[in-house]
Amino acid sequence: MPFAGIDIGSLTAEAVIVDQGEIIQYTICSTGSNSRKAADKVMKLALQRAGLVLADIEYLVATGYGRVNIEFADKRITEITCHGRGAYFWNPEVRTVIDIGGQDSKVIRLNDKGRVVDFAMNDKCAAGTGRFLEVMAHALEVELAGLSELSDKAINAVSISSMCTVFAESEVVSLIARGLPREDIARGLHQSIAERTAGLVKRVGLEERVMMTGGVACNSAVVRALNEKLNTLIIIPSEPQIAGALGAALLAEEEFTS
Amino acid sequence: MTVNDQPANNVNGSTELNEDEIRRIKTKTGKPVIGYICCFAPPEIISAAGAIPYRITGKPGKDTSSADAYSEPYGCTYVRNILARAVEGKYDFLDGLVISHSCDMVQRLYGIWTYYHPLPYSYLFNVPHQLTPWAQRFYKRELGFFRESLEKFTGQDVPDQKLSNEIISYNKNRDIIRRLLKQRKEKPPRLEGSEIFELLLAGGTLPVDSFNRLLSEKEVQFASRRPVNGNKPRIMIWGSIIDDPALFKIIEEAGGAVVADDTCIGFRVWEKDIPVTADPYDGLTEHYFVNFQCPRTDRGPGIKRFDYLLERAREYDVDGIVGYCISFCDPHKFDYPDLRDYLKKEGLPMLLIDDNYSFEPEEAIKTRLQAFLEMF
């Protein structure tokens, strides 16, 4: 019996279909301005690829900030619980999950059963998140995917003192105007994200092993800076963006069978 | 003079409704209304002096731009909110204002308010930050000064017997409240935390006899409720001033039950009687100063305050604590890291909600609270 999880984030939407605790299909789309439409689209695609229709899904859990808008969901669970469950599925040794998504970042502590025992989230701003990187990539005139590569070529890291996305963008613009190398600025930006995230990790305390989920986990420069900052080796799953939807799908199966 | 002809069920935690009610009572009785912030200046004394005590509350999330011209940017959003409402004339029914020096910001509020808009009566009530014997004598003496100033304003003497009678009347309400609070020990409780909290809010804004009728009516209503099924995570609330049921309601909507609190409008004021002592000022000092667990008063190492919280968390079989801090509320922010560690050792998880006295963005607050409830 197939079960599904759907994660409507601020920038991307994901759907995962599982059966007997195994992923059988997943999709990632951009959310756009209508989270309801994004949910329909991402679910339809995942079903198509799996050769299923919505009626085949026994139980569906929605998560992410758009979870309340998904009418076809049987249950809604927060992204904190879902990311924790997804990460634990990939590696049951994980006790700390760092999730940096489009507009928020969170650190989740798990127990040996994969249950959330503590968590911390960023303040109500997008500093140090995917949106932050998007704005900075734009200011540096580079594709988001090329930001990490650009920073790899840096000789020094420029210190970025503003945490706020809007102020940091002005700071970057003025650094460019001063003629500082874009590479060095890019590295500075990645380090500033790592510093901010490390602060969040300290709030709940780090316990090995650590996994990173969410879109920003795809940025290798951030991961490297975080490894240094936290003095650990963060596990990066093959598809970090689907952790929330995966956790939701697994919780759907657990919920139904219990 | 009592006001017995009005049904009490037209009052609740709604600020507007209670303001209308107080205007009505004021017109009917001709008594002056004296607004107060924080409990250090006891409403019992105000009432004994022939005035109507009115606990001033804000309106979370309201635009506070009308306060900008009067307040420094570092002022907390709670004080700005009250100041904005004062500027807009929302408290125009007040004849007097008493503010205790519980923290620097409320003291500034007193200064700004009375400078720009002098009231017929105003009093700044000093409160020491320590609990030493001299500090207790200071507080008790301050109660006496406060009484004298009220006597001068209302023209009515407050002999000790009159004050003791007032304390006894207020304690009758505490008796009913204790019975209601006890019902929150049920699993799951039949009464929502927000329902009781709205009542306690009303208690600050109504004369003692009106509040007594409201409580009695509600107690009868509540008694006929049927038990409910199901299990809900049992939550206790701790934190800065909470004078609106919004946080209670968000937790309830997310599937939790607020069964206890350690806040200045909730348990702290109402759960225990004011001791009826030969010298009534001794009982008031004990209740409102020595035993009043606001972090603005230093309790030294060992932090008795945390034991107070834990005792109640155990009594009400609490699963987790939700802390609520208004930005720049230093007394609470200083406590938070130690409190969190202390509770962790006791196996009680805690979630802190940082807010600007607005409960916005609501979705972000809801997600945090829902995730916290999913842990149980």
CSV table of C-alpha atoms in Angstrom, one decimal, chain B residues 54 59 102 108 154 167 175 219 267 312 317:
chain,number,residue,atom,x,y,z
B,54,TYR,CA,-8.5,48.8,36.9
B,59,LYS,CA,-3.9,45.0,22.7
B,102,SER,CA,8.7,46.8,38.5
B,108,ARG,CA,9.4,55.4,31.9
B,154,THR,CA,-10.7,60.2,47.4
B,167,ILE,CA,-8.8,41.7,51.5
B,175,ASP,CA,-11.4,30.7,46.8
B,219,GLU,CA,-18.5,28.0,38.2
B,267,PHE,CA,-1.5,31.9,39.1
B,312,ARG,CA,3.3,23.8,40.0
B,317,ASP,CA,1.4,17.0,35.7
